mmCIF file of C-alpha atoms in Angstrom:
data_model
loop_
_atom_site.group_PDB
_atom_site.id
_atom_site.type_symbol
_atom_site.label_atom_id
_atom_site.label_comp_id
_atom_site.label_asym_id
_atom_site.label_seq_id
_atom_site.Cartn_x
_atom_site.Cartn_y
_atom_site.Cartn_z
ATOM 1 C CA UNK A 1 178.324 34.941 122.737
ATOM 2 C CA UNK A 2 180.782 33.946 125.099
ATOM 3 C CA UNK A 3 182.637 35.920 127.690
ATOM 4 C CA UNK A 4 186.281 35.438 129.626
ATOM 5 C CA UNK A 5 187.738 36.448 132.822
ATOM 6 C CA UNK A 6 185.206 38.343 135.180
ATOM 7 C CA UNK A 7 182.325 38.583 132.207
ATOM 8 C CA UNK A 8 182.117 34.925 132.268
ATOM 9 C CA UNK A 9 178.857 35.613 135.017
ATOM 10 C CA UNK A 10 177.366 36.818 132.093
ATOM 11 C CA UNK A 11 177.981 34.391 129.256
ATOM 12 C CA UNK A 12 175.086 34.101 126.917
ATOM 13 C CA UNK A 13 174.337 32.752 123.136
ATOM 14 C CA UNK A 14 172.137 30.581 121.291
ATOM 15 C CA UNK A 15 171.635 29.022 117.795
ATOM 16 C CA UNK A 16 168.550 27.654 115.933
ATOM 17 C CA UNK A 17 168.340 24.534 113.467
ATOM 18 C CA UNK A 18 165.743 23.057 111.062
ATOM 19 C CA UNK A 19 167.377 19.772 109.525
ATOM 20 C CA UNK A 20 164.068 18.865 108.665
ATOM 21 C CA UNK A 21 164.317 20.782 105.083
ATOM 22 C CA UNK A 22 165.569 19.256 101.968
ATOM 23 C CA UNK A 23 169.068 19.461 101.499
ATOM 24 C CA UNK A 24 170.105 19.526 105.431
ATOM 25 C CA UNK A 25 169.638 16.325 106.247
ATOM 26 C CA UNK A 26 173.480 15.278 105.317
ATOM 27 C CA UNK A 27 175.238 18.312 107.196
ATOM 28 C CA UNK A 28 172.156 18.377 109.975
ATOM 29 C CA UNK A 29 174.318 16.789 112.899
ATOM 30 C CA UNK A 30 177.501 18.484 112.321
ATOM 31 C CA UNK A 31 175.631 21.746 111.769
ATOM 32 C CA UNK A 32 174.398 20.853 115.500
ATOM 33 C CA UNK A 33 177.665 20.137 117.312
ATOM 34 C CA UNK A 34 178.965 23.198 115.555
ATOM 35 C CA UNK A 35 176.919 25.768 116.910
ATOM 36 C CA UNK A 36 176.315 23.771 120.151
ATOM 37 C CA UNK A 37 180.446 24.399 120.627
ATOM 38 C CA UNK A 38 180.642 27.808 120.156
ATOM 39 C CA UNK A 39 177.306 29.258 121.719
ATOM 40 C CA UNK A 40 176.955 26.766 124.795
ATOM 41 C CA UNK A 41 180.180 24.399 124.970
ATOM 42 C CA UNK A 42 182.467 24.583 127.625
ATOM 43 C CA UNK A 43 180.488 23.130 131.088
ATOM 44 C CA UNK A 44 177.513 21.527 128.788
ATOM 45 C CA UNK A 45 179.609 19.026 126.368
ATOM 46 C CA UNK A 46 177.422 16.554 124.333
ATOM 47 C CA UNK A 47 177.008 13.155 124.763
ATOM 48 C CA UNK A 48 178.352 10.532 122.197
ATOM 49 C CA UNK A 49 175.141 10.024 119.912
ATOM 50 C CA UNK A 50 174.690 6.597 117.533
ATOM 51 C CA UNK A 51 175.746 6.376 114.306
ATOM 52 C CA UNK A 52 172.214 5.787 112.994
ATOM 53 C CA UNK A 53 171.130 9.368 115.194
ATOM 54 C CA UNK A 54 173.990 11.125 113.559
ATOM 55 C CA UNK A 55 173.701 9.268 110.310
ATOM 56 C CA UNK A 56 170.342 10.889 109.840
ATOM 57 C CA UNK A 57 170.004 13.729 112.125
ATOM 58 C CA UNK A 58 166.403 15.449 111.302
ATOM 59 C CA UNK A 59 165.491 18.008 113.831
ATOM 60 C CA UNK A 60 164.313 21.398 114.550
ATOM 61 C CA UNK A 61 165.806 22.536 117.661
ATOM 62 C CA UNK A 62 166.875 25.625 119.470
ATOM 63 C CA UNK A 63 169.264 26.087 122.670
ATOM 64 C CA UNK A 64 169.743 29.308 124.310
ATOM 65 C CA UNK A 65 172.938 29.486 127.378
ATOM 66 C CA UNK A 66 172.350 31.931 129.723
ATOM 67 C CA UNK A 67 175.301 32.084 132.364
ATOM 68 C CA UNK A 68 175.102 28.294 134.102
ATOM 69 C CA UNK A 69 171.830 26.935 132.239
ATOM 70 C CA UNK A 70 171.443 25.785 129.261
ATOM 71 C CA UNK A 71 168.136 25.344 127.595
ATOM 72 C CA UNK A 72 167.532 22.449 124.544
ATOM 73 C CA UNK A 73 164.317 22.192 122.475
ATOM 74 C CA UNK A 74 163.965 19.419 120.821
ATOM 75 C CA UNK A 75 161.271 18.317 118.297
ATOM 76 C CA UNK A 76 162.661 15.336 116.381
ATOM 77 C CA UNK A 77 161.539 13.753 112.872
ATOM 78 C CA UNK A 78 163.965 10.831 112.860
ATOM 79 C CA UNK A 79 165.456 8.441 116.118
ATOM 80 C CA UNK A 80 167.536 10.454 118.670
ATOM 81 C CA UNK A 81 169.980 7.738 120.399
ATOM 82 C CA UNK A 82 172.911 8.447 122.597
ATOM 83 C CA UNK A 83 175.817 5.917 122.777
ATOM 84 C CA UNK A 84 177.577 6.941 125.760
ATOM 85 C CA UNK A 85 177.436 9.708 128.216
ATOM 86 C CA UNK A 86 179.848 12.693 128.958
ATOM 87 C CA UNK A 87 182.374 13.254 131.306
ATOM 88 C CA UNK A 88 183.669 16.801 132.891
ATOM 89 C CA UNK A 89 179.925 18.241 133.760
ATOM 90 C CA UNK A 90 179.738 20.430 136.855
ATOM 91 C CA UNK A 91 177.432 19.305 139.626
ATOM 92 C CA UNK A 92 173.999 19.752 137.730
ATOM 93 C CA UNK A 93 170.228 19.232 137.419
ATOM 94 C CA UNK A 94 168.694 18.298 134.380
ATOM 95 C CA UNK A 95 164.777 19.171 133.903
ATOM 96 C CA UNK A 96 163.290 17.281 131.026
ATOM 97 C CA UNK A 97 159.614 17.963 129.835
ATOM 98 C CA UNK A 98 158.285 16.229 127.118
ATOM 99 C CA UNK A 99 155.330 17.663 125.175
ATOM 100 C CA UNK A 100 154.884 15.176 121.993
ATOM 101 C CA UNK A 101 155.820 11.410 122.033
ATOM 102 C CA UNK A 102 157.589 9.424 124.375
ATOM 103 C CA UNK A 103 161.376 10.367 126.213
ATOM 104 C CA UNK A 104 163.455 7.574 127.326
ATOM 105 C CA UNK A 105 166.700 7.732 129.988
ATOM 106 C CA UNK A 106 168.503 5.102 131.477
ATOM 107 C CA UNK A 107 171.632 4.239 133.103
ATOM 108 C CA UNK A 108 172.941 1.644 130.843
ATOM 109 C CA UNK A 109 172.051 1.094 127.159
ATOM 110 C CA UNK A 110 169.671 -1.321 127.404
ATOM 111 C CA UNK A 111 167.845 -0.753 130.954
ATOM 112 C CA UNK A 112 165.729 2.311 130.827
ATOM 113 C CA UNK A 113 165.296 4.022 133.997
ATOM 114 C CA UNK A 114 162.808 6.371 133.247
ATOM 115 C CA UNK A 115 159.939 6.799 130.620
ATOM 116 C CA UNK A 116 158.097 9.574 130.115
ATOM 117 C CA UNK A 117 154.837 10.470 128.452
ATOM 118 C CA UNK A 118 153.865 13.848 126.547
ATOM 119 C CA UNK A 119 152.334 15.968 129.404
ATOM 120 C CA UNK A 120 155.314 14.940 131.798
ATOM 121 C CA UNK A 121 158.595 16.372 133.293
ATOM 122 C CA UNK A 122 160.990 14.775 135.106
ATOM 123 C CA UNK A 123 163.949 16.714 137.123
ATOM 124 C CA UNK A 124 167.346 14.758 137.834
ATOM 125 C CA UNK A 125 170.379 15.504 139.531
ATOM 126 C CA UNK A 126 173.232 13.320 138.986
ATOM 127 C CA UNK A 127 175.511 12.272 135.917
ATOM 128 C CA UNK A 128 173.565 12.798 132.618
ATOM 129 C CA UNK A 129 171.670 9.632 131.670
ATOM 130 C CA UNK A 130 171.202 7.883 128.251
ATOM 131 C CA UNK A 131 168.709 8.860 126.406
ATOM 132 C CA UNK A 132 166.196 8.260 123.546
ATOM 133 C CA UNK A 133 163.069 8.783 121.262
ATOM 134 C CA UNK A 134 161.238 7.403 118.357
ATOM 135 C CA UNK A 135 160.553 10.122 115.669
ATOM 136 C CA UNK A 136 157.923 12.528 116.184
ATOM 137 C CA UNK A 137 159.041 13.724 119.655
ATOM 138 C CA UNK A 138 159.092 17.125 121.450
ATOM 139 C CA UNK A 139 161.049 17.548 124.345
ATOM 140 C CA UNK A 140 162.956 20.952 126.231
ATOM 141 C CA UNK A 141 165.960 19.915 128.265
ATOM 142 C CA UNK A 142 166.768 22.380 130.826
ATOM 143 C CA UNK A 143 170.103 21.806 132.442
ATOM 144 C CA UNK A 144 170.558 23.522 135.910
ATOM 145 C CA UNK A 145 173.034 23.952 138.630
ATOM 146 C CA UNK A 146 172.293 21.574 141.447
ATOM 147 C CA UNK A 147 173.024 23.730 144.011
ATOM 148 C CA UNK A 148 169.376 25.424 143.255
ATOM 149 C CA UNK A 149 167.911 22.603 144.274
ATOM 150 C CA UNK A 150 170.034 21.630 147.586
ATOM 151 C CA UNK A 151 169.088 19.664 149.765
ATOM 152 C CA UNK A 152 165.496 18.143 147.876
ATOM 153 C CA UNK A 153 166.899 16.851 144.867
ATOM 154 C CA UNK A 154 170.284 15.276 145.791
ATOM 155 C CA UNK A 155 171.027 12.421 144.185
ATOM 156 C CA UNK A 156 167.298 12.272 143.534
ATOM 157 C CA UNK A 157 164.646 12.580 140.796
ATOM 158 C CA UNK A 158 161.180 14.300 140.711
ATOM 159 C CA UNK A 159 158.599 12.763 138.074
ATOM 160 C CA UNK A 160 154.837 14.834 137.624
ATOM 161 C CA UNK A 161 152.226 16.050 135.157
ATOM 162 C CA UNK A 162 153.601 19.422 133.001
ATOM 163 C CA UNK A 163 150.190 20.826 133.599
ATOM 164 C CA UNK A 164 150.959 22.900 136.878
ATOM 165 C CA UNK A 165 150.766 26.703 137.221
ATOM 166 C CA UNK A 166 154.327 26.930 137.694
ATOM 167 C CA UNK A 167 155.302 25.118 134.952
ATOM 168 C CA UNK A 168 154.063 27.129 132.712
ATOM 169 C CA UNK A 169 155.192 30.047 133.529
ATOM 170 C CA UNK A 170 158.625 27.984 133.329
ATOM 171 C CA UNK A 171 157.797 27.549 130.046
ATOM 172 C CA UNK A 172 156.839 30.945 129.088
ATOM 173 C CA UNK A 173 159.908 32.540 130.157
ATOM 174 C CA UNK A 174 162.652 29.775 128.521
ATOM 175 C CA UNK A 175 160.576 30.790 125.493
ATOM 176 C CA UNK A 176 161.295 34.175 125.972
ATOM 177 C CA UNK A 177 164.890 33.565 126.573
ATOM 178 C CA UNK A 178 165.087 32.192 123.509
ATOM 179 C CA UNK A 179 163.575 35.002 121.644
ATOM 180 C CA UNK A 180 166.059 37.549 123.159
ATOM 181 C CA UNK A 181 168.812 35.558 124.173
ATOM 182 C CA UNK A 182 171.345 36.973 121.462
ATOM 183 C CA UNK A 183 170.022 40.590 122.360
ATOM 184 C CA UNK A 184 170.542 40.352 126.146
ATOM 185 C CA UNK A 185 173.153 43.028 127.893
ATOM 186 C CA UNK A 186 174.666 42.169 131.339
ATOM 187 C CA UNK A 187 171.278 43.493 133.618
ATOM 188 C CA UNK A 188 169.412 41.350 131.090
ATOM 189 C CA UNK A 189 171.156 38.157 131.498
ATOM 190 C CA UNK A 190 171.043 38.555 135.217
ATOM 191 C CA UNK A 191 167.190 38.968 135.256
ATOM 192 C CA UNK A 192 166.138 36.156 132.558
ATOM 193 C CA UNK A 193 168.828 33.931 134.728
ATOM 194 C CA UNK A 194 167.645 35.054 137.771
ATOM 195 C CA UNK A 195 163.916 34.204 137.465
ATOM 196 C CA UNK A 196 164.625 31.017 135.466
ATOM 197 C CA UNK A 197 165.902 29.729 138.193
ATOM 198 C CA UNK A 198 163.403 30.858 140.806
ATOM 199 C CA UNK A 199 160.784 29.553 138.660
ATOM 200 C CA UNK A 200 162.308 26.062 138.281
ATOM 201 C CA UNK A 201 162.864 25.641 142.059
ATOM 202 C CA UNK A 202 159.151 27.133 142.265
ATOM 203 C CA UNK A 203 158.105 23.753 139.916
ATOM 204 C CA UNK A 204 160.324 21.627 142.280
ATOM 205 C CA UNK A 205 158.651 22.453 144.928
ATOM 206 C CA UNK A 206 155.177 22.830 143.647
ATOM 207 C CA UNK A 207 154.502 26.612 144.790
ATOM 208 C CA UNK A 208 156.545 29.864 144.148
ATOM 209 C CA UNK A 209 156.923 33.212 146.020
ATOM 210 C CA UNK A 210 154.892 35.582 144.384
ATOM 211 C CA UNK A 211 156.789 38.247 145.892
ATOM 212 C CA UNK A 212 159.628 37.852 144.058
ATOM 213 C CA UNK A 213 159.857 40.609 141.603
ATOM 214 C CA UNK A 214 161.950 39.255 139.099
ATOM 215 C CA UNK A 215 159.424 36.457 138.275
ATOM 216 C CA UNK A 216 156.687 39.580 137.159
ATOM 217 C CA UNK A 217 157.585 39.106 133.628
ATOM 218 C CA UNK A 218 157.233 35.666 133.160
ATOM 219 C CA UNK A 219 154.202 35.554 134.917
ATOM 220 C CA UNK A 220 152.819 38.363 132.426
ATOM 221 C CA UNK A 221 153.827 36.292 129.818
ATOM 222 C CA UNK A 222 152.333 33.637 131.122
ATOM 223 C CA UNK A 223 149.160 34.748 131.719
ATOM 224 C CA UNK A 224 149.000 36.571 127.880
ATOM 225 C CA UNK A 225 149.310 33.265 126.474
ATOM 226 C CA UNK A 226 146.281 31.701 128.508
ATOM 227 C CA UNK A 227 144.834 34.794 127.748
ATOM 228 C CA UNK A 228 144.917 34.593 123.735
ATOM 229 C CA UNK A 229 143.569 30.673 124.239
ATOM 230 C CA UNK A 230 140.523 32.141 125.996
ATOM 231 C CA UNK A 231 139.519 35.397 123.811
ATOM 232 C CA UNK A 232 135.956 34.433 123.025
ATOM 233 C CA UNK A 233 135.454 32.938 126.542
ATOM 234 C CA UNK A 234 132.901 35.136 128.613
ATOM 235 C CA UNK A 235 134.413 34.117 131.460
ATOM 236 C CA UNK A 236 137.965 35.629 130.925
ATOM 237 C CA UNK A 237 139.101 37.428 133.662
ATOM 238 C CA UNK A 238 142.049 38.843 135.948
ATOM 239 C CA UNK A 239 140.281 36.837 138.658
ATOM 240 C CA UNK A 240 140.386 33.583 136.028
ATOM 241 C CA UNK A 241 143.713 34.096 134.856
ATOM 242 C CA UNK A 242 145.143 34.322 138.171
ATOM 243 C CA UNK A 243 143.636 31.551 139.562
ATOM 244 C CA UNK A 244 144.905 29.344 136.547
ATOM 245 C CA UNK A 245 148.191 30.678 137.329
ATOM 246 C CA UNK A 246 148.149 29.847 140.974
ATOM 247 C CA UNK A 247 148.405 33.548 142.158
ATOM 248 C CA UNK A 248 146.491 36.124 143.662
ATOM 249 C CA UNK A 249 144.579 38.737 141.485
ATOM 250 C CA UNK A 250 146.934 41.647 143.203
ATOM 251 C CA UNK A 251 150.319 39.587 142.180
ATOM 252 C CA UNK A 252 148.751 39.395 138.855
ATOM 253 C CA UNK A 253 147.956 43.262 138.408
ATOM 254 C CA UNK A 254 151.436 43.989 139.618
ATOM 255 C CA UNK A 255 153.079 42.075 137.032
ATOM 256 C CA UNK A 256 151.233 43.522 134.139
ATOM 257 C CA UNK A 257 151.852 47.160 135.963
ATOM 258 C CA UNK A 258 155.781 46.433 135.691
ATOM 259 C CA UNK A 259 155.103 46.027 131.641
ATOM 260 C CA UNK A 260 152.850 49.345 131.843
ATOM 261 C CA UNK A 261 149.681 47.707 131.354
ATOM 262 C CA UNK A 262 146.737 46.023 133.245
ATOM 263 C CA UNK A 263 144.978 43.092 133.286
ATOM 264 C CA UNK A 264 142.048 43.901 131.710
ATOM 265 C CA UNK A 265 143.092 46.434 129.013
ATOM 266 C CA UNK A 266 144.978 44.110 127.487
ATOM 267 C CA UNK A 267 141.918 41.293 127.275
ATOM 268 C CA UNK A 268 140.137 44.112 125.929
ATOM 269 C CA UNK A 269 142.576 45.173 123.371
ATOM 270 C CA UNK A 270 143.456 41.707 122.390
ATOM 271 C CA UNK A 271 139.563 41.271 121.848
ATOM 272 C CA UNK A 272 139.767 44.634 119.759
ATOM 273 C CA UNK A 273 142.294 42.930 117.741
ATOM 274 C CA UNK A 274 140.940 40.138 116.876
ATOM 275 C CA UNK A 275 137.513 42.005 116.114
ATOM 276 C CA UNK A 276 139.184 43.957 113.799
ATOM 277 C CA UNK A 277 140.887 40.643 112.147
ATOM 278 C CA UNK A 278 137.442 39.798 111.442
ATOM 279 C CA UNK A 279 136.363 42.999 109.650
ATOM 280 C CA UNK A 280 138.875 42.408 106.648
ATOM 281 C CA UNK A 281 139.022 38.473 106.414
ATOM 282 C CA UNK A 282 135.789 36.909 107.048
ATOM 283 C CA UNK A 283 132.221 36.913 104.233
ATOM 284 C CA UNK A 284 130.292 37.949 104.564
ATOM 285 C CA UNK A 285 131.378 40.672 107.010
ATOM 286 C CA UNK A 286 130.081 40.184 110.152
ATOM 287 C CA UNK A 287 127.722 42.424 111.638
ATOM 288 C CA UNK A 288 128.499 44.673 114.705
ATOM 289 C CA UNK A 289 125.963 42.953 117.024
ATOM 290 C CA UNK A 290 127.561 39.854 115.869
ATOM 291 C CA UNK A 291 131.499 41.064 116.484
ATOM 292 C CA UNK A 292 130.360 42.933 119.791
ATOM 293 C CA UNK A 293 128.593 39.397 121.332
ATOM 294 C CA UNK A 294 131.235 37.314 120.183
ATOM 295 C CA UNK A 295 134.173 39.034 121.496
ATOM 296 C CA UNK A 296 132.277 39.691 124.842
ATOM 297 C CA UNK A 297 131.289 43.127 124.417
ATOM 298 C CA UNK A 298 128.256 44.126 126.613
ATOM 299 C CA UNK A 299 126.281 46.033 123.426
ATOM 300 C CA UNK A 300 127.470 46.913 120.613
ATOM 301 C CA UNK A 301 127.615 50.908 121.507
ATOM 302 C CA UNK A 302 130.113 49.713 123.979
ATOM 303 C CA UNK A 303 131.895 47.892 121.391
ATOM 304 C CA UNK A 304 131.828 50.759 118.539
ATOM 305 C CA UNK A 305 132.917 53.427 121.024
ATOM 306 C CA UNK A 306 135.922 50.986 122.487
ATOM 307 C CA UNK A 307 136.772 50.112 118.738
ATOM 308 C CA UNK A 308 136.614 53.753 117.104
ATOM 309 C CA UNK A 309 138.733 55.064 120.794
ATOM 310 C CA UNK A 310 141.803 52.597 119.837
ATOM 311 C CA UNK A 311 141.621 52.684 116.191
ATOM 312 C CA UNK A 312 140.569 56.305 115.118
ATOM 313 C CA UNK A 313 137.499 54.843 113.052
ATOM 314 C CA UNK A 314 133.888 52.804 113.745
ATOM 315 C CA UNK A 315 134.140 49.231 112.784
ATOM 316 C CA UNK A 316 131.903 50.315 110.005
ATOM 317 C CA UNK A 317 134.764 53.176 108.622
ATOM 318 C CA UNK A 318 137.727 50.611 109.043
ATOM 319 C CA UNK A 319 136.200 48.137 107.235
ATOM 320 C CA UNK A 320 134.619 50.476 104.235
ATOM 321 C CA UNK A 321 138.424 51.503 103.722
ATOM 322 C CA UNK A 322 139.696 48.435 103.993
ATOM 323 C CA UNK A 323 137.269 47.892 100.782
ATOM 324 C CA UNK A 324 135.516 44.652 102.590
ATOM 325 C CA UNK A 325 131.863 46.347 102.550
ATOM 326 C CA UNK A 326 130.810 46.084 99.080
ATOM 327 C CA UNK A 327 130.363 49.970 99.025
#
């Protein structure tokens, strides 16, 4: 979706791909540059890619714009090669983090500069560099305007591990751009830009502000998804979560406040969830005792009462109607 004259602060748009499937394979690349030119275009043209890379372009991807960043996923099944780099970018930053395989970029075709390893980012300022990978590689591109970044990264590059607290929540909120990208009015475009940028400066740097209000939802996005990984973990926590996400419990409570929730009723009804999951797929049916220990319950009154309060019905009632009992 692209805006003119004094919208353009608010330009947005994004398009999705799978050239993976049968029968996209011969139209995958130009299907690509298409939607790349009308939903991001303009200040993020494309390189020049090889004949063999357009010759047989298999890739799921998705890229989301929002105002002066652009974000790429990338998760390739064939050989991504560039031939040549663009001309006519703005002064930008480019953030690369690659989570399968191996990323290449270099300044001439056959010297690479830079290799990097799933698990590892590296951030860039300067002219955009060739670049490469074998098939089977993930990578998110996130391209940035420099002057975020002024003066650390002029003319410089930062290479780390992905695995920090801030990157993450990086993470979590360019994948919640691209889930509501298209949807976005002007206030939401200014937020999801807004803390995207805070929260790449924040992995620059190595340490955020926690004050800063308009990173709350990505940090209680964040800390859902570690959350979910750790259901069945006794020693789930707002005190664990927010130490894995580098903040203090009170930042953390705030955040989840903003969304109309805490901390811990959302473990709880998560655990609820997934306990009620259980009821209607496993045999044999698990027992209460069973449901209650596993999903951290302290008895299993506690766990019948906190089941029957959300659902309207004792584990026992929801699954007899859901006909997994036998009765």
């Amino acid at each position: 979706m692209e805006s003119t004259g004094g919208q353009v602060a608010y330009s947005h748009g994004g398009f999705s791909l799978d050239s993976t499937v049968a029968g996209a394979v011969s139209r995958g690349f130009d299907t690509f540059r298409h939607g790349w030119q009308t939903q991001v275009g303009g200040a993020f043209p494309l390189p020049t890619f090889s004949q063999a890379t357009t010759g047989d372009f298999r890739v799921r991807s998705r890229v989301a714009k929002v105002c002066d960043v652009a974000i790429t996923d990338l998760d390739s099944a064939s050989v991504i090669r560039t031939a040549g780099t663009p001309y006519g970018y703005a002064d930008q930053a480019r953030m690369y983090v690659v989570r399968r395989g191996i990323w290449t970029l270099g300044g001439a075709l056959d010297r690479a500069e830079h290799t990097l390893s799933a698990g590892q980012f590296l951030l860039r300022h300067g002219r955009p560099l060739h670049f490469g990978a074998a098939p089977h590689t993930t990578v998110q591109i996130i391209t940035l305007p420099a002057g975020a970044f002024e003066p650390r990264l002029r003319n410089q590059s930062i290479t780390a591990a992905a695995d920090s607290a801030e990157m993450r929540l990086l993470l979590a909120h360019t994948n919640m751009i691209h889930a509501t990208v298209n949807d976005l009015g002007p206030a939401g475009v200014t937020a999801a830009h807004g803390a995207l940028i805070e929260l790449a400066k924040a992995v620059a740097a190595g340490r955020f502000d926690a004050a800063e209000s308009e990173l709350r939802p990505a940090l209680s996005r964040a800390a859902k998804v570690l959350a979910d990984r750790h259901l069945a973990d006794p020693e789930l926590s707002p005190a664990m979560l927010a130490r894995e996400l580098n903040v203090s419990v009170r930042t953390l409570q705030r955040a989840f406040t903003e969304v109309g929730e805490s901390v811990t009723s959302y473990i709880r009804h998560r655990r609820l969830d997934e306990a009620r999951r259980a009821l209607t797929a496993q045999s044999p049916l698990p027992s209460v005792a069973e449901l209650a220990a596993h999903w951290q319950f302290s008895d299993s009154s506690h766990f019948i009462r906190s089941f029957k309060k959300r659902y309207g019905q004792t584990p026992f009632e929801y699954a007899r109607s859901a006909g997994t009992t036998g009765a």
